[in-house]
Coordinates of C-alpha atoms in Angstrom, one line a residue:
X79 CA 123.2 194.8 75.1
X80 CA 121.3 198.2 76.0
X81 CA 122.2 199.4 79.4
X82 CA 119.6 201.5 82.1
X83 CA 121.4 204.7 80.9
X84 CA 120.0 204.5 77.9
X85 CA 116.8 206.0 79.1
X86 CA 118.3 208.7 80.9
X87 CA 120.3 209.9 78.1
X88 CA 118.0 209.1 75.3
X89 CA 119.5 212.2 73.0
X90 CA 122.9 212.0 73.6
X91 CA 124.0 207.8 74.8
X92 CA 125.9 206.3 72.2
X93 CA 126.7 202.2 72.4
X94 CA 128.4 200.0 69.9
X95 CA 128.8 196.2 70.2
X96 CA 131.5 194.4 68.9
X97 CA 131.9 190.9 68.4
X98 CA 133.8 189.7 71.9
X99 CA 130.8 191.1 73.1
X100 CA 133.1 194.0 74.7
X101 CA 130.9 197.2 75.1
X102 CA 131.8 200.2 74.3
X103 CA 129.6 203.6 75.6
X104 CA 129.6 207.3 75.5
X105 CA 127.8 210.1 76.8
X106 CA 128.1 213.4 77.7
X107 CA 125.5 214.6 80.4
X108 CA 126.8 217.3 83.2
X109 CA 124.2 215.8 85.5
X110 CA 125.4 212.5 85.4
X111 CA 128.2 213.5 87.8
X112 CA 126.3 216.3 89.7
X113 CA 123.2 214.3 90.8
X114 CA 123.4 213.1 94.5
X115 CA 124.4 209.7 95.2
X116 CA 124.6 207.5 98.1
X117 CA 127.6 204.2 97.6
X118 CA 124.3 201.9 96.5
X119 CA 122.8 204.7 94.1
X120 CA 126.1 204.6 92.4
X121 CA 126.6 200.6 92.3
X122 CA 122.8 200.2 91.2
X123 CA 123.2 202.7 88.5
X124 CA 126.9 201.3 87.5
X125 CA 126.1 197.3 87.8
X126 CA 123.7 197.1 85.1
X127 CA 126.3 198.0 82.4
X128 CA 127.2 194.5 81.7
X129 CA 130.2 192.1 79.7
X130 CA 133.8 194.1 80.0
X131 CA 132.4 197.1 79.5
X132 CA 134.6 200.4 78.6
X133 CA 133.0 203.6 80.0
X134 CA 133.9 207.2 78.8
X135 CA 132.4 210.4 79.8
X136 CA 132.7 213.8 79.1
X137 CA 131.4 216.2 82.5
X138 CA 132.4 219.2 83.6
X139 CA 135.3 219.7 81.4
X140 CA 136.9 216.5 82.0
X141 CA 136.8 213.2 80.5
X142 CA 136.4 209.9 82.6
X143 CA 136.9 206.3 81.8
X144 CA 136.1 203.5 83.5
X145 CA 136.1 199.8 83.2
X146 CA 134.6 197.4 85.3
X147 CA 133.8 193.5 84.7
X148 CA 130.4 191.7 84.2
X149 CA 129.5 190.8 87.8
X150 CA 127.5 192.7 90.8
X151 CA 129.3 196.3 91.7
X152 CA 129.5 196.2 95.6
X153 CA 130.6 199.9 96.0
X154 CA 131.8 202.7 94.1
X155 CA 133.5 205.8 95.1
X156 CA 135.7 208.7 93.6
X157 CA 138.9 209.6 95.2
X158 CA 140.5 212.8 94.1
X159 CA 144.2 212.1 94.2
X160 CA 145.2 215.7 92.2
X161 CA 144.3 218.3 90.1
X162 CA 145.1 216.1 87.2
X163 CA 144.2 212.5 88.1
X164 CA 141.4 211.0 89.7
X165 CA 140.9 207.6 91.1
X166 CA 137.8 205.0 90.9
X167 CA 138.2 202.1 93.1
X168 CA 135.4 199.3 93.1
X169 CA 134.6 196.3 94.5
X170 CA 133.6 193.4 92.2
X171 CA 132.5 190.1 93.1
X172 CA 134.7 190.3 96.0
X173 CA 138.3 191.9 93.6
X174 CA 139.2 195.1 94.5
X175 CA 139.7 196.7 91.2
X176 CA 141.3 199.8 90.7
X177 CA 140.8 202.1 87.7
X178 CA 143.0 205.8 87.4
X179 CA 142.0 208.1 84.9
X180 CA 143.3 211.6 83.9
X181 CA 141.9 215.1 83.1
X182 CA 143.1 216.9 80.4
X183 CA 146.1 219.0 81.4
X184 CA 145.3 222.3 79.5
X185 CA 141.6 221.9 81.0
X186 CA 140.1 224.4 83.5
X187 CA 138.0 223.8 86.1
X188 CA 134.6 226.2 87.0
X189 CA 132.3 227.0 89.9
X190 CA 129.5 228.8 88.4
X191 CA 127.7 231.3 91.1
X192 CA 124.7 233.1 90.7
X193 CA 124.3 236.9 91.0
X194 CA 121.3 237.6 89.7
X195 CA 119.2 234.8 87.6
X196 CA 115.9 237.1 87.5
X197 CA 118.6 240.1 85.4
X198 CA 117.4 240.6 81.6
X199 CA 120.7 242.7 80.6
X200 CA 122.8 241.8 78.3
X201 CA 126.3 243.7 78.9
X202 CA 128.5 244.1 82.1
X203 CA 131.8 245.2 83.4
X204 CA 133.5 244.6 86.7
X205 CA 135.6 247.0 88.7
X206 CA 135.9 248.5 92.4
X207 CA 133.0 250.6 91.8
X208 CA 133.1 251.6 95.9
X209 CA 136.8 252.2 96.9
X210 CA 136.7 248.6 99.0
X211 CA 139.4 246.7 97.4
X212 CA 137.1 244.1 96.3
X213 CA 135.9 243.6 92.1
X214 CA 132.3 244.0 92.4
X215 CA 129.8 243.4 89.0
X216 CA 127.8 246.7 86.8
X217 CA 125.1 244.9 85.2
X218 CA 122.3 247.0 83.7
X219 CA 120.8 249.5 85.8
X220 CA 122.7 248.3 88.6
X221 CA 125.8 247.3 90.6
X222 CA 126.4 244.3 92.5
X223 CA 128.6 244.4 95.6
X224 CA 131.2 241.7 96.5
X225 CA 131.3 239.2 98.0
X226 CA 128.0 238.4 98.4
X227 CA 126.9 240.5 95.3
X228 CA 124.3 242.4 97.5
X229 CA 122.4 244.5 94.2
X230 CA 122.4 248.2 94.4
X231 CA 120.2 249.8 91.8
X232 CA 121.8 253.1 91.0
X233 CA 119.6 254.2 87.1
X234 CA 116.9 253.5 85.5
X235 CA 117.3 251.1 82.0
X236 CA 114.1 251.5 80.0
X237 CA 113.1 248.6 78.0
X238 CA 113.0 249.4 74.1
X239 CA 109.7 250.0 72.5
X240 CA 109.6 247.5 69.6
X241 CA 110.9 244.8 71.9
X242 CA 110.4 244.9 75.4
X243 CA 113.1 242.0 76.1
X244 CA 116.0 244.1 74.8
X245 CA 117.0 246.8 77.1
X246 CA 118.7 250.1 76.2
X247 CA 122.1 248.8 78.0
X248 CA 123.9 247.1 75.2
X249 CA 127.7 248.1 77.0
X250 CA 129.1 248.6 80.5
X251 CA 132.6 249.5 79.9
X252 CA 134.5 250.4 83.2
X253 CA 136.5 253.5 82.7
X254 CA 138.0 256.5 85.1
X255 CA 136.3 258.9 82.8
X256 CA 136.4 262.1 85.4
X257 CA 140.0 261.2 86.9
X258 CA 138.1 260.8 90.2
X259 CA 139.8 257.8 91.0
X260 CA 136.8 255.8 90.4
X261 CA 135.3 253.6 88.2
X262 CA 132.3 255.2 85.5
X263 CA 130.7 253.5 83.1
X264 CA 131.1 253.8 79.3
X265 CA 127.7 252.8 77.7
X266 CA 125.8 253.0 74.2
X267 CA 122.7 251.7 73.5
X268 CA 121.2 250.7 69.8
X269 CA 117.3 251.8 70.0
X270 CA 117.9 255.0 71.4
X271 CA 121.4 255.1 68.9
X272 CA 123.6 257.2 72.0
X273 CA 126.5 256.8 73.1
X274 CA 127.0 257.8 76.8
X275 CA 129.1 257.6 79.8
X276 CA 127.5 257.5 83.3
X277 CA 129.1 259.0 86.1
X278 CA 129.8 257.0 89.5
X279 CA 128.7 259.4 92.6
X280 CA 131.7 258.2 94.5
X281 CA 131.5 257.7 98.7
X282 CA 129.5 254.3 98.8
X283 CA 128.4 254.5 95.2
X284 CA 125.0 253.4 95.9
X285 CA 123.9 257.0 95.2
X286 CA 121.8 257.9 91.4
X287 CA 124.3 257.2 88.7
X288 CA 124.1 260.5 86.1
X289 CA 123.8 259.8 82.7
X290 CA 125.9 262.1 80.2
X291 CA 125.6 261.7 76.4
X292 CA 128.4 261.5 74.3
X293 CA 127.3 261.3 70.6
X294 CA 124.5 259.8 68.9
X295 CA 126.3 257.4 65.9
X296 CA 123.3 255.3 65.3
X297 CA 122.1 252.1 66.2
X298 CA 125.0 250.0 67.7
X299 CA 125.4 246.4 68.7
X300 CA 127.7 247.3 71.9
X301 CA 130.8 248.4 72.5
X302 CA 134.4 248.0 74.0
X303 CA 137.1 249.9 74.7
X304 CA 140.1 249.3 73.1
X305 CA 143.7 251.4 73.0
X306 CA 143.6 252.4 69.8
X307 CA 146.4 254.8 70.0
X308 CA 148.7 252.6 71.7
X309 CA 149.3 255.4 74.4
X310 CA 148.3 253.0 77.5
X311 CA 144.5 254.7 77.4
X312 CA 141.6 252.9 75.7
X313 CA 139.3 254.3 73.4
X314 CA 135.5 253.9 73.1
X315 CA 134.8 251.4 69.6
X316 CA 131.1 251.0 69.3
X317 CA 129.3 249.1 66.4
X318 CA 126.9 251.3 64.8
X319 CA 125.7 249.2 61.6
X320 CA 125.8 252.6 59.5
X321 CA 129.4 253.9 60.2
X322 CA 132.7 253.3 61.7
X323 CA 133.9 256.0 64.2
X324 CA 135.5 255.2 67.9
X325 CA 135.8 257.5 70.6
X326 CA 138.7 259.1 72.4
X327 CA 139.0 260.7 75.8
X328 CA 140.6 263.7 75.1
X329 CA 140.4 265.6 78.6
X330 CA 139.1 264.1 81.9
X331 CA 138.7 267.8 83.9
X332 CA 136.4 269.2 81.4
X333 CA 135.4 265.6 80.4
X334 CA 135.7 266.1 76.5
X335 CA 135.3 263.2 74.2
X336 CA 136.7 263.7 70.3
X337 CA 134.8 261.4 67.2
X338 CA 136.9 260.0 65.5
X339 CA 135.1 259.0 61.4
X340 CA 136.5 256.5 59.5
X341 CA 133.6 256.2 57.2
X342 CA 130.8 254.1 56.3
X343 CA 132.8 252.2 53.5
X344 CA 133.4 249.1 55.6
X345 CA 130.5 249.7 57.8
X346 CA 127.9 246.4 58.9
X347 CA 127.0 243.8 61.9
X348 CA 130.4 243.8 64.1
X349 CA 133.6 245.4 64.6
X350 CA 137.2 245.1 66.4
X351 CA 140.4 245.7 66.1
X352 CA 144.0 244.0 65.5
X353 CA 147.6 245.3 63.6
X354 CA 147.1 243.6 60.8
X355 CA 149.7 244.7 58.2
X356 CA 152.2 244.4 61.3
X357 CA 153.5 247.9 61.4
X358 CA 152.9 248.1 65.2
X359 CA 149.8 250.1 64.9
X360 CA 146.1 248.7 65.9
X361 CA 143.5 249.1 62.6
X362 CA 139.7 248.5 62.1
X363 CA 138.2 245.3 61.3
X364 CA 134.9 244.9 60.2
X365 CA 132.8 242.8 58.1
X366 CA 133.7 244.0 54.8
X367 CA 137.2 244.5 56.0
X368 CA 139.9 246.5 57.3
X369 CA 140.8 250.5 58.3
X370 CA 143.9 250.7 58.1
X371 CA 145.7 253.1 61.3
X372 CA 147.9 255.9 59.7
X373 CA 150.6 257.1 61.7
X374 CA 149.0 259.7 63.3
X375 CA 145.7 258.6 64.1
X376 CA 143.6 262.0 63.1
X377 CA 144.6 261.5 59.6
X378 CA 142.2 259.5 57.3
X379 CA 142.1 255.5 57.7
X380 CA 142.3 253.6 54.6
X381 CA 140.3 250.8 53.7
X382 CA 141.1 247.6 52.6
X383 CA 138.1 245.4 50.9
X384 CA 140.1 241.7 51.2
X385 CA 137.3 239.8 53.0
X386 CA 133.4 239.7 53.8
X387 CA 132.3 238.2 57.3
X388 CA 128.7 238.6 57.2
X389 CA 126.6 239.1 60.1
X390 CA 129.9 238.9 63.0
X391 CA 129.9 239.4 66.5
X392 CA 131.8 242.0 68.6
X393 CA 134.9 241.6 69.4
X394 CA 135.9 240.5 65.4
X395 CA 139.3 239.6 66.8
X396 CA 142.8 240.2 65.2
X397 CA 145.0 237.8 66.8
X398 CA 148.2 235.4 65.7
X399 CA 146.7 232.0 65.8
X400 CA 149.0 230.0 64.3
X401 CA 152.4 231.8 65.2
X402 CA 153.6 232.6 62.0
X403 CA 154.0 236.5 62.6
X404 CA 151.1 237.0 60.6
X405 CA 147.9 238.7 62.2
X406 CA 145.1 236.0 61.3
X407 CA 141.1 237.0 62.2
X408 CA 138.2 235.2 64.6
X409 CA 134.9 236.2 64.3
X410 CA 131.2 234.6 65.2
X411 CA 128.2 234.4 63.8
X412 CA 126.1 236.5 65.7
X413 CA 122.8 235.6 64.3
X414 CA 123.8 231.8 63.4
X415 CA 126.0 228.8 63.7
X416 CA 129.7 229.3 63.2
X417 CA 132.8 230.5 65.0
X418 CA 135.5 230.6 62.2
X419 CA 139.2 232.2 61.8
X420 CA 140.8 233.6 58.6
X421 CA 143.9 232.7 58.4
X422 CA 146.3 235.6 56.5
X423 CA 149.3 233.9 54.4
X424 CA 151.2 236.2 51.5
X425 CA 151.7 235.0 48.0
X426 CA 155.1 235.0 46.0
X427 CA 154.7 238.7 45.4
X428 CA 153.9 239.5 49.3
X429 CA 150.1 240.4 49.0
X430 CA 147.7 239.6 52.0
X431 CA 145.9 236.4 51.6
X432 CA 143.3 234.8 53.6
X433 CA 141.9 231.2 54.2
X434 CA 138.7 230.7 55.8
X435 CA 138.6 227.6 58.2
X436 CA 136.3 226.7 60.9
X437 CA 137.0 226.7 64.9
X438 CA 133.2 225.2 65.5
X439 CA 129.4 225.1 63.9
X440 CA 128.0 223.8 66.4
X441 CA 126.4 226.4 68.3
X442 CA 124.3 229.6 67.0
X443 CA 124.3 233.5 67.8
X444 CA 128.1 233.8 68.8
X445 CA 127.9 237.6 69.4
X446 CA 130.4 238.3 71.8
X447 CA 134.2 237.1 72.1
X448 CA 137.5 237.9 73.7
X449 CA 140.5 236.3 74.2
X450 CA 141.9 235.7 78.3
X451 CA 144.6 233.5 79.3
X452 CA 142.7 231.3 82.1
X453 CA 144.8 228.3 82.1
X454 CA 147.5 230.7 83.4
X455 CA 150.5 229.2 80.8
X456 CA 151.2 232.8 78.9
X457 CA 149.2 232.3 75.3
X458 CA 145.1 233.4 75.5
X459 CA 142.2 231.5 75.4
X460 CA 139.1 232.2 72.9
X461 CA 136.2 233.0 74.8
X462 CA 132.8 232.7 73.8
X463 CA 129.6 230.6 73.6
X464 CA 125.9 231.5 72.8
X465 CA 123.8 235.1 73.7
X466 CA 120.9 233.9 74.1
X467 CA 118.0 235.0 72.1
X468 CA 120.2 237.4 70.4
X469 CA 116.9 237.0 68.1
X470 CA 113.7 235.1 69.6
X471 CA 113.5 233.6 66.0
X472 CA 116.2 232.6 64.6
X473 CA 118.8 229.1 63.7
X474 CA 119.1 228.0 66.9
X475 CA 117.5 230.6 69.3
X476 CA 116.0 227.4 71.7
X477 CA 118.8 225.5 71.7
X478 CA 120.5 224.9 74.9
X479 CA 123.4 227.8 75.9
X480 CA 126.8 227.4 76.0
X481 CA 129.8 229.1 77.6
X482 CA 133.4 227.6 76.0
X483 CA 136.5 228.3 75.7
X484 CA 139.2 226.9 72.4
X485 CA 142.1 226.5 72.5
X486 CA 144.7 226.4 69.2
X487 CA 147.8 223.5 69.4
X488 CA 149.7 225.1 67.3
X489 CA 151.4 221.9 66.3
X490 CA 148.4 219.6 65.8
X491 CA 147.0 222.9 63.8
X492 CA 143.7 222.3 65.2
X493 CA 141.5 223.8 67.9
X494 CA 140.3 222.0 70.5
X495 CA 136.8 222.9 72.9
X496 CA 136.4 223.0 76.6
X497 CA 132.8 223.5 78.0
X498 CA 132.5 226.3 80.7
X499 CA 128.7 225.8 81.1
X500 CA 126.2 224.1 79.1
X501 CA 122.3 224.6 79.1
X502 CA 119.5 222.6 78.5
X503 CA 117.3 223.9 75.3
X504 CA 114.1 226.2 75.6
X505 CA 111.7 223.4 75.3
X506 CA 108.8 224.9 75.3
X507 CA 109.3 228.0 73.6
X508 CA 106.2 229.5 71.8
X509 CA 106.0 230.0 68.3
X510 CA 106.3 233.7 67.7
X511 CA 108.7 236.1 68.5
X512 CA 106.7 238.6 70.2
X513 CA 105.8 235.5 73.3
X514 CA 109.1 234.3 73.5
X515 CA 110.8 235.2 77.2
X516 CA 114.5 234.5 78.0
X517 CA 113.6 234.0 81.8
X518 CA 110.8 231.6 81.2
X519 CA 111.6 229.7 78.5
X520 CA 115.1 228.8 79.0
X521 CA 115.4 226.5 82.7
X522 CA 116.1 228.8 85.7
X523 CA 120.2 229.1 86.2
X524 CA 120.7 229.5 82.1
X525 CA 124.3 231.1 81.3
X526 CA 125.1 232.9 78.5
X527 CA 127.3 234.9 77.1
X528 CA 125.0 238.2 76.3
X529 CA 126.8 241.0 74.8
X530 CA 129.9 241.6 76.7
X531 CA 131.6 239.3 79.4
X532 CA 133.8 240.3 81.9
X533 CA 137.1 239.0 82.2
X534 CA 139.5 239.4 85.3
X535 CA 140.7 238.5 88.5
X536 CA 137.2 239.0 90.6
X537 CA 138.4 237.0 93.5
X538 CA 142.1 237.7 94.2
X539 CA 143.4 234.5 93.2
X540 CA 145.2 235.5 90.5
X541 CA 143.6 233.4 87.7
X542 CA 140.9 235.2 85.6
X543 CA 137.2 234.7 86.2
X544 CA 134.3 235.3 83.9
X545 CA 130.9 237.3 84.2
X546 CA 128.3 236.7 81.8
X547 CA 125.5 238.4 81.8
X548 CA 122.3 238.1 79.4
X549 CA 118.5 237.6 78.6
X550 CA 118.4 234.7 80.9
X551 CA 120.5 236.1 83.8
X552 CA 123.9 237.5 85.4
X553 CA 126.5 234.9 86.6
X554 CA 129.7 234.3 87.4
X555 CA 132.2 231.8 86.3
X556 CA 134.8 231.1 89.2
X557 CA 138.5 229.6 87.9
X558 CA 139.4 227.3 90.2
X559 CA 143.0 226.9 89.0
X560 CA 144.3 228.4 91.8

């Protein structure tokens, strides 16, 4: 007994009959709930789903049910009741019927605004870049002002020369660098293989934005800072493919930076950081493994061959999943499907062992990740989702983007996914490489999570807020929890 909302959601409308004739359908559709609806556009939609019919759906984060008998739907209307429990009442061949359902507790709720859908860059930081009091958006070659993220260009970003889609901006690190009490920008860039920090003109800030180069490692995926050293300060880790160094502010008035070179042993596609031999000092992880922190930080890092993570995204992620004391990893695939974790156990003699399981395959070019507590109960979230066109060609490239967020019950032992945004694909993508276009081929308002996401309090509501920035445009993620 097919219903009309079969041919709205050809792709992803599931149905099952079973013999009482009880129907039982599922889709998952954000526009289901978002499309405008008078009381008879709902009842006309509703009514034709016939016979004792179960309804579930999944839309913005939330899941719905809702059951309603085989006769003519009179009215239909949504009553929020809380932040955890929603209401449907209808009226059915003259019953009032009433039907509560409930939101998952640990889910959060998101109002996605739009800074810039026309910016190709692909890494951002947020800070307040003009002395206001207000968190305002770096994106590129410029800043964005809040509240009403008025644009202030402030350099200039060349395009690369093989591709003009990438952009030489493949980090915006907010960082004090001078110790003029505002925020600069910590930068590196892979075509042009430099490292760099640009200086904010203070006043306004809306004057030119100086460029000052730090080193030149190679070519680098991005970069994050990280406190390394534990002394409250973060250092500068970029992701050169041909060696692992990091950077450390060693004086603010000169500004002097010092190289730190821990080699190329371990050296390939991603990098991050996590204490994982639990000695209370931060080490190196990268695809082919891990530098291990000595005690004093100038010495030389050793290197520990226990794993190989391929192609991974930046942040790889040393965190305790699980609880067990024992520092476990999370890394993407930055140039295909996966999001996994490695799982570190000892054997009977105490050596380091590691499990590979997967968080999710359903999603390609998971570049970028970092953990944020946005449900406000104390233990992070895993941030992530798709960059799109990390690579115009590639598993996945035109399918539709995704912003998520997992979170581990660490008694179920299983992970569970909670959609922040989700895309529609790149339909009509061309063929090759070279005529593929983030801002044409993907719909207008495409999210994604680019290189580097922002996450902090942007509005003063004390929850955490994401930026995400990329090929197809800069937005912004509002929490609603509070």
């Amino acid at each position: 007994m097919a219903s009309s909302l079969d041919s709205t959601f050809p792709t992803e409308f599931r149905e099952t009959r079973q013999e009482s004739m009880r129907q039982s359908v599922t889709f998952s559709n954000r526009n289901f709930f978002s499309r405008p609806r008078s009381r008879k556009g709902w009842a006309e939609e509703l009514s034709s789903i016939a016979d004792c019919s179960t309804l579930q759906a999944s839309a913005e984060g939330a899941t719905y049910h809702f059951c309603f008998l085989r006769s003519r739907l009179m009215c239909f209307r949504l009553l929020r009741s809380s932040s955890t429990l929603l209401a449907a009442t209808m009226a059915v061949s003259g019953l009032n019927l009433t039907v509560s359902f409930g939101q998952d507790l640990s889910s959060v709720q998101w109002k996605m605004h739009t800074i810039n859908d026309q910016s190709p860059y692909e890494a951002c930081g947020a800070a307040d870049f003009n002395g206001d009091g207000r968190i305002d958006v770096f994106c590129g070659d410029s800043w964005y002002e809040a509240p009403l993220w008025t644009k202030h260009k402030v350099r200039e970003v060349p395009a690369s020369g093989p591709n003009p889609h990438y952009y030489e901006d493949f980090s915006d690190s907010p960082m004090d660098v001078n110790g003029d009490g505002r925020p600069d920008i910590v930068t590196c860039n892979y075509f042009g293989k430099k490292v760099s920090w640009v200086q904010n003109p203070g006043g306004d800030s809306r004057g030119s934005w100086k460029e000052q180069e730090i080193d030149l490692p190679g070519n680098m995926e991005t970069g994050e800072l990280v406190d390394l050293t534990g002394d409250g300060q973060p250092e500068f880790l970029p992701n050169p493919g041909n060696v692992v160094v990091w950077y450390e502010l060693i004086s603010k008035a000169p500004v002097t930076w010092k190289r730190h070179d821990c080699g190329n042993e371990g050296a390939g596609h991603g990098v991050g950081a996590g204490d994982i031999n639990s000695d209370g000092r931060r080490d190196l992880v990268t695809p082919k493994g891990w530098y291990e922190q000595p005690a004093k930080a100038d010495d030389a890092w050793t290197f520990h061959s226990e794993f190989q993570l391929g192609a991974a995204g930046v942040m790889i992620i040393g965190y305790d999943v699980n609880g067990d004391g024992l520092t476990d990893i999370i890394w993407g695939n930055g140039h295909g499907f996966g999001l996994q974790w490695l799982k570190q156990s000892k054997s009977a003699s105490g050596a380091r062992e590691w499990t590979k399981l997967n968080i999710d395959d359903t999603f390609s070019q998971v570049h970028t990740l970092l953990l944020a507590d946005l449900d406000g109960k104390g233990e992070p979230e895993l941030v992530t989702g798709k960059r799109v066109y990390a690579h115009e060609v590639e598993p996945g490239a035109t399918d539709g983007s995704v912003v998520l967020y997992f979170q581990y019950d660490r008694k179920a032992e299983k992970w569970a996914r909670s959609t922040i945004f989700q895309g529609d694909p790149a339909l009509n993508a061309p063929n090759e490489a070279k005529d593929r276009w983030a801002l044409k081929d993907f719909p207008k308002g495409t999210a994604g999570t680019g290189l580097q996401m922002a996450a902090l309090d942007i509005d003063g509501d004390k929850d955490i807020d994401l930026v995400c920035p990329g090929k197809s445009g800069l937005y912004l993620f509002e929490n609603l929890r509070n």
